């Protein structure tokens, strides 16, 4: 499977691309710390001009839920699970969820799925190669 470094790289690149888009800057000129500061500042600006909403997302794997929790904390968005519910609830403005958080989470999920597909293809090839000759 693609290593966690490759997945991390894709998440960080998504942060930079999203931050560049919302700040009308070139992605090539942004560092990861600048991107995170830009995303946090965007979240603060949004919360001053629009009401907070509760957006519910379903991420069945606990490991990925922890990554989403870290991303929410990183950007200053609230995250909790309501009693007796499997869904995670993100508290932020609609604009922040749609324009900043969702694209980064989607990039993370896409990277994880691609890595798993690659690992499955590799495993299938190894299984086929290990078949006895008839």
mmCIF file with all atom_site columns, C-alpha atoms in Angstrom:
data_model
loop_
_atom_site.group_PDB
_atom_site.id
_atom_site.type_symbol
_atom_site.label_atom_id
_atom_site.label_alt_id
_atom_site.label_comp_id
_atom_site.label_asym_id
_atom_site.label_entity_id
_atom_site.label_seq_id
_atom_site.pdbx_PDB_ins_code
_atom_site.Cartn_x
_atom_site.Cartn_y
_atom_site.Cartn_z
_atom_site.occupancy
_atom_site.B_iso_or_equiv
_atom_site.pdbx_formal_charge
_atom_site.auth_seq_id
_atom_site.auth_comp_id
_atom_site.auth_asym_id
_atom_site.auth_atom_id
_atom_site.pdbx_PDB_model_num
ATOM 1   C CA . UNK A 1 1   ? 0.000   0.000   0.000   1.00 0.00 ? 1   UNK A CA 1
ATOM 2   C CA . UNK A 1 2   ? 1.159   3.505   -0.635  1.00 0.00 ? 2   UNK A CA 1
ATOM 3   C CA . UNK A 1 3   ? 2.824   4.677   2.502   1.00 0.00 ? 3   UNK A CA 1
ATOM 4   C CA . UNK A 1 4   ? 1.347   7.096   4.933   1.00 0.00 ? 4   UNK A CA 1
ATOM 5   C CA . UNK A 1 5   ? 3.916   9.614   3.670   1.00 0.00 ? 5   UNK A CA 1
ATOM 6   C CA . UNK A 1 6   ? 2.275   9.581   0.240   1.00 0.00 ? 6   UNK A CA 1
ATOM 7   C CA . UNK A 1 7   ? -1.179  10.037  1.759   1.00 0.00 ? 7   UNK A CA 1
ATOM 8   C CA . UNK A 1 8   ? 0.109   12.811  4.025   1.00 0.00 ? 8   UNK A CA 1
ATOM 9   C CA . UNK A 1 9   ? 1.692   14.498  1.021   1.00 0.00 ? 9   UNK A CA 1
ATOM 10  C CA . UNK A 1 10  ? -1.656  14.482  -0.798  1.00 0.00 ? 10  UNK A CA 1
ATOM 11  C CA . UNK A 1 11  ? -3.457  15.934  2.237   1.00 0.00 ? 11  UNK A CA 1
ATOM 12  C CA . UNK A 1 12  ? -0.874  18.708  2.597   1.00 0.00 ? 12  UNK A CA 1
ATOM 13  C CA . UNK A 1 13  ? -1.053  19.445  -1.130  1.00 0.00 ? 13  UNK A CA 1
ATOM 14  C CA . UNK A 1 14  ? -4.852  19.659  -0.888  1.00 0.00 ? 14  UNK A CA 1
ATOM 15  C CA . UNK A 1 15  ? -4.497  22.130  1.997   1.00 0.00 ? 15  UNK A CA 1
ATOM 16  C CA . UNK A 1 16  ? -2.206  24.292  -0.114  1.00 0.00 ? 16  UNK A CA 1
ATOM 17  C CA . UNK A 1 17  ? -4.498  24.144  -3.165  1.00 0.00 ? 17  UNK A CA 1
ATOM 18  C CA . UNK A 1 18  ? -7.610  24.987  -1.137  1.00 0.00 ? 18  UNK A CA 1
ATOM 19  C CA . UNK A 1 19  ? -5.828  27.816  0.694   1.00 0.00 ? 19  UNK A CA 1
ATOM 20  C CA . UNK A 1 20  ? -4.572  29.191  -2.617  1.00 0.00 ? 20  UNK A CA 1
ATOM 21  C CA . UNK A 1 21  ? -8.074  29.106  -4.085  1.00 0.00 ? 21  UNK A CA 1
ATOM 22  C CA . UNK A 1 22  ? -9.772  30.859  -1.158  1.00 0.00 ? 22  UNK A CA 1
ATOM 23  C CA . UNK A 1 23  ? -7.027  33.483  -0.897  1.00 0.00 ? 23  UNK A CA 1
ATOM 24  C CA . UNK A 1 24  ? -6.618  34.027  -4.665  1.00 0.00 ? 24  UNK A CA 1
ATOM 25  C CA . UNK A 1 25  ? -2.917  33.202  -4.464  1.00 0.00 ? 25  UNK A CA 1
ATOM 26  C CA . UNK A 1 26  ? -0.696  30.858  -6.411  1.00 0.00 ? 26  UNK A CA 1
ATOM 27  C CA . UNK A 1 27  ? -0.399  27.415  -4.806  1.00 0.00 ? 27  UNK A CA 1
ATOM 28  C CA . UNK A 1 28  ? 3.287   27.253  -5.711  1.00 0.00 ? 28  UNK A CA 1
ATOM 29  C CA . UNK A 1 29  ? 3.963   30.236  -3.467  1.00 0.00 ? 29  UNK A CA 1
ATOM 30  C CA . UNK A 1 30  ? 2.347   28.757  -0.341  1.00 0.00 ? 30  UNK A CA 1
ATOM 31  C CA . UNK A 1 31  ? 3.949   26.639  2.351   1.00 0.00 ? 31  UNK A CA 1
ATOM 32  C CA . UNK A 1 32  ? 1.988   24.233  4.526   1.00 0.00 ? 32  UNK A CA 1
ATOM 33  C CA . UNK A 1 33  ? 2.098   26.519  7.609   1.00 0.00 ? 33  UNK A CA 1
ATOM 34  C CA . UNK A 1 34  ? 0.867   29.445  5.483   1.00 0.00 ? 34  UNK A CA 1
ATOM 35  C CA . UNK A 1 35  ? -1.918  27.269  4.075   1.00 0.00 ? 35  UNK A CA 1
ATOM 36  C CA . UNK A 1 36  ? -3.056  26.220  7.552   1.00 0.00 ? 36  UNK A CA 1
ATOM 37  C CA . UNK A 1 37  ? -3.011  29.844  8.755   1.00 0.00 ? 37  UNK A CA 1
ATOM 38  C CA . UNK A 1 38  ? -5.019  30.834  5.670   1.00 0.00 ? 38  UNK A CA 1
ATOM 39  C CA . UNK A 1 39  ? -7.594  28.098  6.308   1.00 0.00 ? 39  UNK A CA 1
ATOM 40  C CA . UNK A 1 40  ? -7.921  29.051  9.988   1.00 0.00 ? 40  UNK A CA 1
ATOM 41  C CA . UNK A 1 41  ? -8.291  32.740  9.087   1.00 0.00 ? 41  UNK A CA 1
ATOM 42  C CA . UNK A 1 42  ? -10.917 31.860  6.478   1.00 0.00 ? 42  UNK A CA 1
ATOM 43  C CA . UNK A 1 43  ? -12.844 29.888  9.099   1.00 0.00 ? 43  UNK A CA 1
ATOM 44  C CA . UNK A 1 44  ? -12.720 32.842  11.510  1.00 0.00 ? 44  UNK A CA 1
ATOM 45  C CA . UNK A 1 45  ? -13.874 35.287  8.817   1.00 0.00 ? 45  UNK A CA 1
ATOM 46  C CA . UNK A 1 46  ? -16.722 32.978  7.886   1.00 0.00 ? 46  UNK A CA 1
ATOM 47  C CA . UNK A 1 47  ? -17.825 32.571  11.504  1.00 0.00 ? 47  UNK A CA 1
ATOM 48  C CA . UNK A 1 48  ? -18.012 36.350  11.948  1.00 0.00 ? 48  UNK A CA 1
ATOM 49  C CA . UNK A 1 49  ? -20.298 36.801  8.964   1.00 0.00 ? 49  UNK A CA 1
ATOM 50  C CA . UNK A 1 50  ? -22.421 33.641  8.902   1.00 0.00 ? 50  UNK A CA 1
ATOM 51  C CA . UNK A 1 51  ? -24.077 31.362  11.446  1.00 0.00 ? 51  UNK A CA 1
ATOM 52  C CA . UNK A 1 52  ? -22.514 28.070  12.434  1.00 0.00 ? 52  UNK A CA 1
ATOM 53  C CA . UNK A 1 53  ? -24.129 24.928  11.114  1.00 0.00 ? 53  UNK A CA 1
ATOM 54  C CA . UNK A 1 54  ? -23.829 21.300  12.070  1.00 0.00 ? 54  UNK A CA 1
ATOM 55  C CA . UNK A 1 55  ? -22.697 19.204  9.131   1.00 0.00 ? 55  UNK A CA 1
ATOM 56  C CA . UNK A 1 56  ? -22.848 15.462  9.630   1.00 0.00 ? 56  UNK A CA 1
ATOM 57  C CA . UNK A 1 57  ? -20.464 13.128  7.855   1.00 0.00 ? 57  UNK A CA 1
ATOM 58  C CA . UNK A 1 58  ? -20.126 9.379   7.904   1.00 0.00 ? 58  UNK A CA 1
ATOM 59  C CA . UNK A 1 59  ? -16.626 7.961   8.058   1.00 0.00 ? 59  UNK A CA 1
ATOM 60  C CA . UNK A 1 60  ? -16.880 4.356   9.216   1.00 0.00 ? 60  UNK A CA 1
ATOM 61  C CA . UNK A 1 61  ? -13.229 3.732   10.017  1.00 0.00 ? 61  UNK A CA 1
ATOM 62  C CA . UNK A 1 62  ? -12.023 4.958   13.417  1.00 0.00 ? 62  UNK A CA 1
ATOM 63  C CA . UNK A 1 63  ? -8.529  5.670   12.084  1.00 0.00 ? 63  UNK A CA 1
ATOM 64  C CA . UNK A 1 64  ? -9.876  8.037   9.434   1.00 0.00 ? 64  UNK A CA 1
ATOM 65  C CA . UNK A 1 65  ? -12.235 9.597   11.986  1.00 0.00 ? 65  UNK A CA 1
ATOM 66  C CA . UNK A 1 66  ? -9.152  10.507  14.020  1.00 0.00 ? 66  UNK A CA 1
ATOM 67  C CA . UNK A 1 67  ? -7.569  12.119  10.963  1.00 0.00 ? 67  UNK A CA 1
ATOM 68  C CA . UNK A 1 68  ? -10.741 14.138  10.334  1.00 0.00 ? 68  UNK A CA 1
ATOM 69  C CA . UNK A 1 69  ? -10.741 15.176  13.999  1.00 0.00 ? 69  UNK A CA 1
ATOM 70  C CA . UNK A 1 70  ? -7.151  16.362  13.640  1.00 0.00 ? 70  UNK A CA 1
ATOM 71  C CA . UNK A 1 71  ? -8.003  18.328  10.487  1.00 0.00 ? 71  UNK A CA 1
ATOM 72  C CA . UNK A 1 72  ? -10.950 19.994  12.236  1.00 0.00 ? 72  UNK A CA 1
ATOM 73  C CA . UNK A 1 73  ? -8.756  20.928  15.192  1.00 0.00 ? 73  UNK A CA 1
ATOM 74  C CA . UNK A 1 74  ? -6.040  22.149  12.824  1.00 0.00 ? 74  UNK A CA 1
ATOM 75  C CA . UNK A 1 75  ? -8.495  24.563  11.167  1.00 0.00 ? 75  UNK A CA 1
ATOM 76  C CA . UNK A 1 76  ? -10.464 25.558  14.260  1.00 0.00 ? 76  UNK A CA 1
ATOM 77  C CA . UNK A 1 77  ? -13.698 23.742  13.391  1.00 0.00 ? 77  UNK A CA 1
ATOM 78  C CA . UNK A 1 78  ? -15.670 21.886  16.040  1.00 0.00 ? 78  UNK A CA 1
ATOM 79  C CA . UNK A 1 79  ? -16.171 18.129  15.843  1.00 0.00 ? 79  UNK A CA 1
ATOM 80  C CA . UNK A 1 80  ? -18.178 15.792  18.035  1.00 0.00 ? 80  UNK A CA 1
ATOM 81  C CA . UNK A 1 81  ? -20.322 12.706  17.939  1.00 0.00 ? 81  UNK A CA 1
ATOM 82  C CA . UNK A 1 82  ? -23.853 12.926  19.233  1.00 0.00 ? 82  UNK A CA 1
ATOM 83  C CA . UNK A 1 83  ? -24.994 10.176  21.617  1.00 0.00 ? 83  UNK A CA 1
ATOM 84  C CA . UNK A 1 84  ? -26.084 6.956   19.909  1.00 0.00 ? 84  UNK A CA 1
ATOM 85  C CA . UNK A 1 85  ? -25.081 8.211   16.457  1.00 0.00 ? 85  UNK A CA 1
ATOM 86  C CA . UNK A 1 86  ? -22.348 6.924   14.176  1.00 0.00 ? 86  UNK A CA 1
ATOM 87  C CA . UNK A 1 87  ? -22.114 10.177  12.264  1.00 0.00 ? 87  UNK A CA 1
ATOM 88  C CA . UNK A 1 88  ? -19.523 12.796  13.093  1.00 0.00 ? 88  UNK A CA 1
ATOM 89  C CA . UNK A 1 89  ? -20.876 16.308  13.503  1.00 0.00 ? 89  UNK A CA 1
ATOM 90  C CA . UNK A 1 90  ? -18.731 19.229  12.344  1.00 0.00 ? 90  UNK A CA 1
ATOM 91  C CA . UNK A 1 91  ? -19.595 22.663  13.685  1.00 0.00 ? 91  UNK A CA 1
ATOM 92  C CA . UNK A 1 92  ? -18.508 25.441  11.326  1.00 0.00 ? 92  UNK A CA 1
ATOM 93  C CA . UNK A 1 93  ? -20.040 27.763  8.779   1.00 0.00 ? 93  UNK A CA 1
ATOM 94  C CA . UNK A 1 94  ? -21.556 26.400  5.597   1.00 0.00 ? 94  UNK A CA 1
ATOM 95  C CA . UNK A 1 95  ? -18.947 28.225  3.493   1.00 0.00 ? 95  UNK A CA 1
ATOM 96  C CA . UNK A 1 96  ? -16.058 26.826  5.529   1.00 0.00 ? 96  UNK A CA 1
ATOM 97  C CA . UNK A 1 97  ? -17.355 23.262  5.331   1.00 0.00 ? 97  UNK A CA 1
ATOM 98  C CA . UNK A 1 98  ? -18.038 23.481  1.588   1.00 0.00 ? 98  UNK A CA 1
ATOM 99  C CA . UNK A 1 99  ? -15.071 25.559  0.446   1.00 0.00 ? 99  UNK A CA 1
ATOM 100 C CA . UNK A 1 100 ? -12.286 24.465  2.802   1.00 0.00 ? 100 UNK A CA 1
ATOM 101 C CA . UNK A 1 101 ? -12.907 21.389  4.913   1.00 0.00 ? 101 UNK A CA 1
ATOM 102 C CA . UNK A 1 102 ? -14.769 19.166  2.452   1.00 0.00 ? 102 UNK A CA 1
ATOM 103 C CA . UNK A 1 103 ? -12.149 19.405  -0.336  1.00 0.00 ? 103 UNK A CA 1
ATOM 104 C CA . UNK A 1 104 ? -9.324  18.471  2.068   1.00 0.00 ? 104 UNK A CA 1
ATOM 105 C CA . UNK A 1 105 ? -11.276 15.555  3.568   1.00 0.00 ? 105 UNK A CA 1
ATOM 106 C CA . UNK A 1 106 ? -12.207 14.367  0.074   1.00 0.00 ? 106 UNK A CA 1
ATOM 107 C CA . UNK A 1 107 ? -8.541  14.490  -1.005  1.00 0.00 ? 107 UNK A CA 1
ATOM 108 C CA . UNK A 1 108 ? -7.606  12.399  2.041   1.00 0.00 ? 108 UNK A CA 1
ATOM 109 C CA . UNK A 1 109 ? -10.304 9.817   1.320   1.00 0.00 ? 109 UNK A CA 1
ATOM 110 C CA . UNK A 1 110 ? -9.355  9.671   -2.370  1.00 0.00 ? 110 UNK A CA 1
ATOM 111 C CA . UNK A 1 111 ? -5.688  9.087   -1.440  1.00 0.00 ? 111 UNK A CA 1
ATOM 112 C CA . UNK A 1 112 ? -6.576  6.323   1.026   1.00 0.00 ? 112 UNK A CA 1
ATOM 113 C CA . UNK A 1 113 ? -8.891  4.589   -1.463  1.00 0.00 ? 113 UNK A CA 1
ATOM 114 C CA . UNK A 1 114 ? -6.305  4.802   -4.258  1.00 0.00 ? 114 UNK A CA 1
ATOM 115 C CA . UNK A 1 115 ? -3.649  3.337   -1.953  1.00 0.00 ? 115 UNK A CA 1
ATOM 116 C CA . UNK A 1 116 ? -5.947  0.471   -0.979  1.00 0.00 ? 116 UNK A CA 1
ATOM 117 C CA . UNK A 1 117 ? -6.816  -0.263  -4.608  1.00 0.00 ? 117 UNK A CA 1
ATOM 118 C CA . UNK A 1 118 ? -3.124  -0.362  -5.489  1.00 0.00 ? 118 UNK A CA 1
ATOM 119 C CA . UNK A 1 119 ? -2.436  -2.743  -2.605  1.00 0.00 ? 119 UNK A CA 1
ATOM 120 C CA . UNK A 1 120 ? -5.330  -4.990  -3.690  1.00 0.00 ? 120 UNK A CA 1
ATOM 121 C CA . UNK A 1 121 ? -4.017  -5.073  -7.284  1.00 0.00 ? 121 UNK A CA 1
ATOM 122 C CA . UNK A 1 122 ? -0.544  -5.952  -6.015  1.00 0.00 ? 122 UNK A CA 1
ATOM 123 C CA . UNK A 1 123 ? -1.935  -8.708  -3.770  1.00 0.00 ? 123 UNK A CA 1
ATOM 124 C CA . UNK A 1 124 ? -3.981  -10.191 -6.638  1.00 0.00 ? 124 UNK A CA 1
ATOM 125 C CA . UNK A 1 125 ? -0.909  -10.215 -8.883  1.00 0.00 ? 125 UNK A CA 1
ATOM 126 C CA . UNK A 1 126 ? 1.121   -11.983 -6.177  1.00 0.00 ? 126 UNK A CA 1
ATOM 127 C CA . UNK A 1 127 ? -1.639  -14.549 -5.631  1.00 0.00 ? 127 UNK A CA 1
ATOM 128 C CA . UNK A 1 128 ? -1.812  -15.266 -9.366  1.00 0.00 ? 128 UNK A CA 1
ATOM 129 C CA . UNK A 1 129 ? 1.966   -15.561 -9.568  1.00 0.00 ? 129 UNK A CA 1
ATOM 130 C CA . UNK A 1 130 ? 1.979   -18.086 -6.711  1.00 0.00 ? 130 UNK A CA 1
ATOM 131 C CA . UNK A 1 131 ? -0.520  -20.445 -8.386  1.00 0.00 ? 131 UNK A CA 1
ATOM 132 C CA . UNK A 1 132 ? 0.906   -23.877 -9.148  1.00 0.00 ? 132 UNK A CA 1
ATOM 133 C CA . UNK A 1 133 ? 1.373   -24.753 -12.793 1.00 0.00 ? 133 UNK A CA 1
ATOM 134 C CA . UNK A 1 134 ? -1.143  -27.284 -14.049 1.00 0.00 ? 134 UNK A CA 1
#
